[in-house]
Coordinates of C-alpha atoms in Angstrom, one line a residue:
X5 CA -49.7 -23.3 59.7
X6 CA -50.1 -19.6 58.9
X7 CA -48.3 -18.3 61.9
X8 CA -45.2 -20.8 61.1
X9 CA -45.0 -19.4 57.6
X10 CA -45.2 -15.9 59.0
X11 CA -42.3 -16.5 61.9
X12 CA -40.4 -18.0 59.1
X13 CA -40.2 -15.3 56.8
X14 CA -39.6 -13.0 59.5
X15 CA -36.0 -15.1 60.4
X16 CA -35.3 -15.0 57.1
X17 CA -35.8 -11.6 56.4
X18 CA -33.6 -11.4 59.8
X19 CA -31.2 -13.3 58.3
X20 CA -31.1 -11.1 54.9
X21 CA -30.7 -8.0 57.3
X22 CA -27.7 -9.3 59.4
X23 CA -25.9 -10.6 56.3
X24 CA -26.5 -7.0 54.8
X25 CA -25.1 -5.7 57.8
X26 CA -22.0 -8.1 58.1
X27 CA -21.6 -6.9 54.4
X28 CA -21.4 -3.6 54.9
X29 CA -19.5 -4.2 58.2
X30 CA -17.2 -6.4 55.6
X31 CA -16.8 -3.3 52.8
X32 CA -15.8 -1.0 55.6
X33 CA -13.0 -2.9 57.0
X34 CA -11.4 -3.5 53.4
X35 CA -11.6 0.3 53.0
X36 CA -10.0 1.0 55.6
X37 CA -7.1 -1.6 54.4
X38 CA -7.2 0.3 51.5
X39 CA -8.7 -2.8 49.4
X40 CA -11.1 -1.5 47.7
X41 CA -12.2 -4.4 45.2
X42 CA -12.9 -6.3 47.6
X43 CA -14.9 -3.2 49.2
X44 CA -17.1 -3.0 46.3
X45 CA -17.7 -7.0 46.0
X46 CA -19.2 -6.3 49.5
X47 CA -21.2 -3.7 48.9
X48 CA -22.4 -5.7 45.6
X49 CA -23.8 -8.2 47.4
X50 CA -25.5 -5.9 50.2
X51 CA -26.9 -3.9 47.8
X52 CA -30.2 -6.4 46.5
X53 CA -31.9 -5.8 49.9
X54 CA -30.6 -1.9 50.8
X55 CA -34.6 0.1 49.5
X56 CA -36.2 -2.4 52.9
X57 CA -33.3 -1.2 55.1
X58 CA -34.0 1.5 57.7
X59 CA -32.7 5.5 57.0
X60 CA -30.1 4.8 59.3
X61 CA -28.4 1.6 57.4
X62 CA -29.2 2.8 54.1
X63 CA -26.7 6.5 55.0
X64 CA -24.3 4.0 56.3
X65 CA -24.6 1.7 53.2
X66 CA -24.2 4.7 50.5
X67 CA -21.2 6.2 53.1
X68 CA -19.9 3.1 52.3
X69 CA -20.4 3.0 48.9
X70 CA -19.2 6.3 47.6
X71 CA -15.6 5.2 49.6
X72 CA -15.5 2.1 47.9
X73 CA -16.5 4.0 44.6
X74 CA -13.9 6.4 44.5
X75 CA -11.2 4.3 45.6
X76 CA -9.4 7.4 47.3
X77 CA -9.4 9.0 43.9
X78 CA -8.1 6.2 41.8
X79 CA -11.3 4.8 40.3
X80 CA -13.0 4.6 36.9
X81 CA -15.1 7.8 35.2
X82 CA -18.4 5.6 35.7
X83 CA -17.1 4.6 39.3
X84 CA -16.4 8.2 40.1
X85 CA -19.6 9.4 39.2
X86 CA -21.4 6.7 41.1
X87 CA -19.4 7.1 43.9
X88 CA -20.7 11.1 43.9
X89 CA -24.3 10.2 43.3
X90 CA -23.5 8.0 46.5
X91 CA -22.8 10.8 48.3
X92 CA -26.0 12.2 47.5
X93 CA -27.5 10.2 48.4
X94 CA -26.3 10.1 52.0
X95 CA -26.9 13.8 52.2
X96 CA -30.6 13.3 50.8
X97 CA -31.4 10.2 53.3
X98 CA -30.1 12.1 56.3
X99 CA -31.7 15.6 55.7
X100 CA -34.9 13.9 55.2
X101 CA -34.4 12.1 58.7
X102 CA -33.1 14.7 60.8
X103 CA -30.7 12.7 61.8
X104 CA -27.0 14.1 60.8
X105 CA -24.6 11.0 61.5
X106 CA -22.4 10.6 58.0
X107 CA -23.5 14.5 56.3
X108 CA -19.9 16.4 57.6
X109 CA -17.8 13.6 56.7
X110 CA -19.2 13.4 53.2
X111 CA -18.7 16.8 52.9
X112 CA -15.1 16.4 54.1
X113 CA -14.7 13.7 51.4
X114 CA -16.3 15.6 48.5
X115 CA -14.4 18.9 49.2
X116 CA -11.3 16.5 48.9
X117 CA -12.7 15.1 45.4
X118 CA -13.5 18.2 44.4
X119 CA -10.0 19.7 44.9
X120 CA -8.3 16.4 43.0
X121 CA -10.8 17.3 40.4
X122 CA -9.4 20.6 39.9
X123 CA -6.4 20.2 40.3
X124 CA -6.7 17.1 37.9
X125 CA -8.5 19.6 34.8
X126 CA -5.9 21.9 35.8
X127 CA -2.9 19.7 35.0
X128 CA -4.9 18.2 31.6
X129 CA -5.4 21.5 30.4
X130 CA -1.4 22.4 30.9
X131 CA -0.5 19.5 28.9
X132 CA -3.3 20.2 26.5
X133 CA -5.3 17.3 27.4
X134 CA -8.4 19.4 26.9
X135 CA -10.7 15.7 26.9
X136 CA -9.0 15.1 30.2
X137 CA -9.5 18.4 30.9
X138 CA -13.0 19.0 30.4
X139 CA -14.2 15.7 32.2
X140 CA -12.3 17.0 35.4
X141 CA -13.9 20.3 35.2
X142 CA -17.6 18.5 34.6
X143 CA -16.6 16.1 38.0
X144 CA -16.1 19.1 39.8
X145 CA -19.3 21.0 38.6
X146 CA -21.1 17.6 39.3
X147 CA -19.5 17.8 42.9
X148 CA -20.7 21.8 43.6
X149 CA -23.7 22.1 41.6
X150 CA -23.5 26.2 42.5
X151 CA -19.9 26.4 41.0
X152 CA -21.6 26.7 37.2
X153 CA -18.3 27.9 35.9
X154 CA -17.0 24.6 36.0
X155 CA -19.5 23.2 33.7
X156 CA -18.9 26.4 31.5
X157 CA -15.0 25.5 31.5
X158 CA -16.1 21.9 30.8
X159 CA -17.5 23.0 27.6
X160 CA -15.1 25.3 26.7
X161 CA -12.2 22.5 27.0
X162 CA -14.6 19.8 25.4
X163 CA -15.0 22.3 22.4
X164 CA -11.2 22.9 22.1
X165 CA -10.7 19.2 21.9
X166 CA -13.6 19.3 19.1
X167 CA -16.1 17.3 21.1
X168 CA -18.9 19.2 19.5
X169 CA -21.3 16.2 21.3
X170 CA -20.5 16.9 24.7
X171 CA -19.6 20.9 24.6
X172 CA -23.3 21.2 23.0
X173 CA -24.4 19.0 26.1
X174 CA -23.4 21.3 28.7
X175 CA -23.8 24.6 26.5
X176 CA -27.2 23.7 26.6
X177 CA -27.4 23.4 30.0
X178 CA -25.6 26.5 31.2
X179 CA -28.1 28.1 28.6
X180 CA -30.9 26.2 30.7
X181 CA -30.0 27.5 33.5
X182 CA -29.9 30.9 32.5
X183 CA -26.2 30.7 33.4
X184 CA -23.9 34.5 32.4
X185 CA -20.6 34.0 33.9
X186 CA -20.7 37.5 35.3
X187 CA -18.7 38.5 38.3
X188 CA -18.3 41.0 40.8
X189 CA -14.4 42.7 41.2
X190 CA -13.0 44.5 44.0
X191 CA -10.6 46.8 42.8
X192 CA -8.5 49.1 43.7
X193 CA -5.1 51.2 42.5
X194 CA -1.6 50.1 44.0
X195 CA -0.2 53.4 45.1
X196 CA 3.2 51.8 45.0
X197 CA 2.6 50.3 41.3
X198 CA 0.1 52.2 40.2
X199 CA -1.8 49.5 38.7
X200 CA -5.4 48.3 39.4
X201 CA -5.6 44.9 42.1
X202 CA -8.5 43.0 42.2
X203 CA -9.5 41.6 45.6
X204 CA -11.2 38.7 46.7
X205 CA -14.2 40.7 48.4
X206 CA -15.0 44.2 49.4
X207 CA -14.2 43.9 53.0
X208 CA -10.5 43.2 52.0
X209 CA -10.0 45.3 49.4
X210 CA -11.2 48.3 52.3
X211 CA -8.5 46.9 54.5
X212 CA -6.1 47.8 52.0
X213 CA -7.7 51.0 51.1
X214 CA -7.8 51.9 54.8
X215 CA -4.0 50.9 55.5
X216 CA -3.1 53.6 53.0
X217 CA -1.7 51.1 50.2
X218 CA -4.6 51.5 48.0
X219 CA -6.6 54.2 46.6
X220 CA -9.6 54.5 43.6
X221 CA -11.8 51.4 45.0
X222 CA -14.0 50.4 42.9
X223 CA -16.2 47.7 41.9
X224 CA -16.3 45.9 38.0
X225 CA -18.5 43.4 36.5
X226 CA -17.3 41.1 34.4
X227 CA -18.5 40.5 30.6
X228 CA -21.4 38.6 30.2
X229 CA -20.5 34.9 28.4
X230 CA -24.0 34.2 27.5
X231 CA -23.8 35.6 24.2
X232 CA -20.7 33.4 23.5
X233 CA -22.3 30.3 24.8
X234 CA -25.5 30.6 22.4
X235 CA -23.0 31.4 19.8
X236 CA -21.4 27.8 20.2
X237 CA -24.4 26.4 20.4
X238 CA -25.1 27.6 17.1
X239 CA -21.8 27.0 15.8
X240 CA -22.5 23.7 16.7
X241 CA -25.5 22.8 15.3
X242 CA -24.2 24.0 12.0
X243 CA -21.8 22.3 12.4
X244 CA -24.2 19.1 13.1
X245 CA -26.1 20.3 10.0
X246 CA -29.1 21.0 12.2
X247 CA -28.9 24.9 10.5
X248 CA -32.8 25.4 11.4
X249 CA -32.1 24.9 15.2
X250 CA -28.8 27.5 15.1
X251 CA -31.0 30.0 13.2
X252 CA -33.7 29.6 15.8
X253 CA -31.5 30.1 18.5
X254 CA -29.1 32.7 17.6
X255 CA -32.8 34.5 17.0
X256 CA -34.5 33.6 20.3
X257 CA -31.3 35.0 21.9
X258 CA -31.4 38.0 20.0
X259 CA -34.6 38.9 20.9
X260 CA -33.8 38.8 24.8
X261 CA -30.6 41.0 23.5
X262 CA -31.2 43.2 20.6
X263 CA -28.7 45.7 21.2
X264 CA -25.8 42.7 21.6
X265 CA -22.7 43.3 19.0
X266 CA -21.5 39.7 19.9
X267 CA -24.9 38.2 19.1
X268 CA -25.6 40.1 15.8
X269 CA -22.1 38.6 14.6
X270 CA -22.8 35.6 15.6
X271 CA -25.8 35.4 13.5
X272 CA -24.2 37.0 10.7
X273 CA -21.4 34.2 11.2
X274 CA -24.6 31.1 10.9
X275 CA -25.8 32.7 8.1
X276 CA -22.5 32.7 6.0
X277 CA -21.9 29.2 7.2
X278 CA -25.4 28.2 6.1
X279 CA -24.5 29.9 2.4
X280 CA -26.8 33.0 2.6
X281 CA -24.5 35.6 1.6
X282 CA -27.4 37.9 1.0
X283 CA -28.3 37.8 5.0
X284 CA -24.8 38.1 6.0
X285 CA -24.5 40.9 4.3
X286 CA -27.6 42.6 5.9
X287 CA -26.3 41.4 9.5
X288 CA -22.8 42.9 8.7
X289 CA -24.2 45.8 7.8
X290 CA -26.2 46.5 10.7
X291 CA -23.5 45.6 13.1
X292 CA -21.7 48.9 10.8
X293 CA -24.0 51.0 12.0
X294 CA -23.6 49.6 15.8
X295 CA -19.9 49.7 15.2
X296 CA -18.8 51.8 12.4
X297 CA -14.8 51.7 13.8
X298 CA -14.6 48.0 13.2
X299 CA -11.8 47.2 10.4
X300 CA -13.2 43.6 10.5
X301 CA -16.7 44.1 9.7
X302 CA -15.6 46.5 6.8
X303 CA -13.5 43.8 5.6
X304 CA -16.1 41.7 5.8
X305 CA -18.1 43.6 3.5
X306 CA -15.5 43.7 1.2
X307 CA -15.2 40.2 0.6
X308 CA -18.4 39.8 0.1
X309 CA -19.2 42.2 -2.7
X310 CA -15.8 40.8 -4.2
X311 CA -17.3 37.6 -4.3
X312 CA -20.1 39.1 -6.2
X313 CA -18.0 41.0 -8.7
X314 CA -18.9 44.3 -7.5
X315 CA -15.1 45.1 -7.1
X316 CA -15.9 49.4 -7.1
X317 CA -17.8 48.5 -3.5
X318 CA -15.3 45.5 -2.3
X319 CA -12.2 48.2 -3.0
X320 CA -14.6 50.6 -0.9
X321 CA -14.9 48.7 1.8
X322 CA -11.3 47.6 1.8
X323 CA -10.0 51.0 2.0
X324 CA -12.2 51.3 4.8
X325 CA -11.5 48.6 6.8
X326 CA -7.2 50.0 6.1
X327 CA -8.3 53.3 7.4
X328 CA -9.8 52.0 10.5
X329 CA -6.4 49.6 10.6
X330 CA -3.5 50.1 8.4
X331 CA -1.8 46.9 9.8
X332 CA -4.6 44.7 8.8
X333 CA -3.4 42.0 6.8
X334 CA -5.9 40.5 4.7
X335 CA -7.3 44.0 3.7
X336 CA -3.8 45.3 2.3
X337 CA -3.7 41.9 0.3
X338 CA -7.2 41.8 -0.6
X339 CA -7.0 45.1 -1.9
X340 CA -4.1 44.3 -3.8
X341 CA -6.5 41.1 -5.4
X342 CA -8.9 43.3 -6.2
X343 CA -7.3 45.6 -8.2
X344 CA -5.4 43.1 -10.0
X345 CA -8.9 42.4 -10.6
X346 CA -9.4 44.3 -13.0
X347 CA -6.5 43.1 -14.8
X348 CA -8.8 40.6 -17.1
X349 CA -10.7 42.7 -18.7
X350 CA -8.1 45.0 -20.0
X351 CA -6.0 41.6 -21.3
X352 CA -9.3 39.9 -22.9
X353 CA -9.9 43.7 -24.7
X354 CA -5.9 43.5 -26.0
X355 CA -6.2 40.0 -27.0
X356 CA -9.3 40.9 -29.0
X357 CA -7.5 44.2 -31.1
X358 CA -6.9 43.7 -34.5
X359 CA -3.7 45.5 -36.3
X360 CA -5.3 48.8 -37.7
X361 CA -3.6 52.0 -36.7
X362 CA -7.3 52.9 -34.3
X363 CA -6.4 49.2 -32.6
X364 CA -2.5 49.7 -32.3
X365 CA -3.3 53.2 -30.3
X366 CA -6.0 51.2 -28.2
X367 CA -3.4 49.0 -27.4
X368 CA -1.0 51.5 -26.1
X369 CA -3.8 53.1 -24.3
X370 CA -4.7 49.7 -22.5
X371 CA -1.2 48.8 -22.2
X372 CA -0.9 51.9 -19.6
X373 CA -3.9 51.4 -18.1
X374 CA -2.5 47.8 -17.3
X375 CA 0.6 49.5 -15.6
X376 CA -1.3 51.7 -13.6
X377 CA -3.6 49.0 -11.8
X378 CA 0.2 47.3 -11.1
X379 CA 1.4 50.5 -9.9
X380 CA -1.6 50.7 -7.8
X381 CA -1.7 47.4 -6.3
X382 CA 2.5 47.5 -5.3
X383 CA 1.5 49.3 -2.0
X384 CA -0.8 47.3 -0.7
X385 CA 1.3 44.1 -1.8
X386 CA 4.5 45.6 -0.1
X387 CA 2.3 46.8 3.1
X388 CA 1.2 42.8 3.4
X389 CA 5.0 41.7 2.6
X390 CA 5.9 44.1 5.0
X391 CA 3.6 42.7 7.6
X392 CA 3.9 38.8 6.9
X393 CA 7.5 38.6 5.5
X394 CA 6.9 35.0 4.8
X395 CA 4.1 35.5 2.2
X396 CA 5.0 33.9 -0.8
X397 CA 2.8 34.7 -3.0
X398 CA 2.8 38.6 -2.1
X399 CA 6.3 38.4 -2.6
X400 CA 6.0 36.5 -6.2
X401 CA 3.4 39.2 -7.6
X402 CA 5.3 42.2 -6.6
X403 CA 8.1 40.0 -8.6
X404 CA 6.5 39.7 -11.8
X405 CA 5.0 43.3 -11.3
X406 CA 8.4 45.1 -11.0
X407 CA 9.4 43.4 -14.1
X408 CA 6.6 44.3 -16.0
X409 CA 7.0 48.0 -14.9
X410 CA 11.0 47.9 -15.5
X411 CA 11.9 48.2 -12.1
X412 CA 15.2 46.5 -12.2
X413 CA 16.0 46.9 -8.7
X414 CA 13.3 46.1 -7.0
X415 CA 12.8 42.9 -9.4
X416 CA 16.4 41.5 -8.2
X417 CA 15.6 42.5 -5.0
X418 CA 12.2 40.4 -5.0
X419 CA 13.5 37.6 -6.9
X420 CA 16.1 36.7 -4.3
X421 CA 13.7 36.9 -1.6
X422 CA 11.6 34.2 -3.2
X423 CA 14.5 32.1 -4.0
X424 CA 15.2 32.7 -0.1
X425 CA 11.3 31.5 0.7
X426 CA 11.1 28.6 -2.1
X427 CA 14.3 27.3 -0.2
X428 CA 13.0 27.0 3.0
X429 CA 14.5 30.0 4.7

């Protein structure tokens, strides 16, 4: 009785085996008819009995899957990334065999995918599809592990489109794996052109060196992006109100790069976000001392001890930050704010004179001290109108300003040029 129930499980295990086959067998023909629903009905049903099936059926079976997966490129997200882990696993079965049968046309296949892919993020990012985009550039990355600048563009399209979830996803993991983005360039100077070429490897940029056409090579790296990458991720977190992780890992980050610029804004940048004014202030002026011919940093300072009211230091700063860049906007009209600044407590000091003859002479006295902070503050207004034409409200002070200080022309000349901007012109 024993050795009955033993045959018969052994013909119907037989049985399970040739139907798997005759599935398989089933999914291949409809692929190659280009029916590929019907290909993955096939391979649905052959898949319950596929872990029992020998290395050589279970390459053939995954081969098989990954076509009928990614339906020559015109399958689903999840489809397409089971179709690659397919693929996989066809190379995993068959290196651990030894026995190479389906490996170089898988490779065939996926260098096809991984072009489409490209080509695919490419086209998205064009038309500004950057969620398109980035889950083309995170297909290809899945398809060449090695290529890590794909997952980088990935989260750099995700974060355009404000998909903070999945651009912290794959920030992370370039971070994980310790990924920099820097390149080696061959260069060389065009004697024709005179301009510096980059080539595709040393070996050809020495052919062209050789031939005559080229002189100065050289070689360049590129700037490391891992000091932008921990700065999204902290950006993000922020963002995500999760301010103790950015602060711990704009820190860790630092400590691997002390002497980074990028990084030492970037935490100056978590702080302000976070509201402590008091350690963006301290960062800023550290980064100073790394960078004392930075307008920006300058200005930065000079908005910050505006917003505390110390306007002798914000002015200070500002005039800086103009030195360092005369055609920076916002310090020209900054300036111009502060200064006017100082406006208040001139008006609040007339307000509060009485009639005596000691008041009226106080009056006169503040009355020109009033028309010397507008006479100070035109320049700086006119350098901003003269930079963004369109400002409005630069345009509306120096208006009322030239009217206070009886300059008739200059006040018609103003007026219609706000008339001109309140219309729409």
């Amino acid at each position: 009785m024993k050795k009955q129930i033993v045959v018969a499980l052994a013909l119907l295990l037989g049985s399970f085996t040739y139907a798997q086959k005759d599935e398989i067998k089933a999914a291949e023909k409809a692929i190659k008819s280009g029916n590929y629903a019907d290909a993955k009905s096939a391979i649905n049903s052959a898949e319950a009995l596929i872990a029992n099936a020998d290395d050589k059926t279970k390459a053939k079976f995954y081969f098989i899957k990954g076509q009928a997966l990614y339906a020559n490129g015109n399958s689903s997200d999840a489809d397409m990334d089971a179709a690659i882990e397919s693929f996989d696993m066809v190379k995993t079965i068959e290196e651990q065999s030894g026995k190479s049968k389906y490996s170089g046309d898988v490779d065939e296949i996926k260098q096809s995918m991984l072009s489409k892919f490209l080509s695919a993020a490419n086209s998205a990012l064009e038309k500004k599809d950057y969620i398109s985009s980035s889950k083309g550039f995170e297909k290809a990355y899945k398809m060449s592990p090695k290529d890590t600048l794909y997952l980088y563009y990935a989260a750099s399209t995700a974060v355009t489109a404000n998909d903070y979830e999945t651009s912290l996803k794959y920030y992370e993991e370039l971070r994980d794996l310790g990924y920099s983005g820097v390149e080696t360039r061959y260069v060389a100077v065009n004697k024709e052109t005179n301009e510096e070429e980059t080539f595709d490897t040393a070996t050809l940029r020495d052919i062209s060196v050789r031939a005559g056409s080229h002189i100065k090579p050289g070689v360049k790296k590129t700037e490391s992006k891992s000091a932008e990458i921990i700065k999204n991720i902290a950006l993000i977190y922020v963002n995500n109100g999760d301010n103790e992780k950015a602060a711990t890992a704009i820190k860790d980050a630092r400590k691997e790069n002390p002497d980074d610029l990028s990084l030492l804004l970037t935490a100056a940048n978590v702080q302000l976000k976070m509201g402590n004014k008091e350690e963006f202030k301290k960062l800023i002026e550290e980064a100073t001392l790394k960078d004392p011919d930075n307008a920006e940093l300058q200005y930065n300072l000079g908005v910050i001890a505006a917003d505390a009211g110390d306007i002798d230091a914000a002015k200070k700063y500002y005039s800086k930050a103009l030195a360092l860049n005369p055609g920076y906007v916002d310090a020209n009209n900054n300036m111009a704010v502060a200064i006017l600044g100082e406006e208040q407590s001139i008006i609040e000091e007339m307000n509060s004179l009485g009639s005596s003859a000691a008041d009226n002479k106080r009056y006169d006295e503040l009355k020109e001290a009033r028309l010397s902070i507008y006479k100070e503050a035109v320049p700086y207004l006119e350098a901003t109108l003269k930079l963004k034409p369109k400002n409005i409200d630069a345009a509306k002070t120096l208006m009322q300003i030239y009217s206070a200080i009886d300059n008739t022309v200059k006040f018609k000349e103003m007026k219609a040029l706000v008339e001109k901007l309140e219309s729409g012109n």
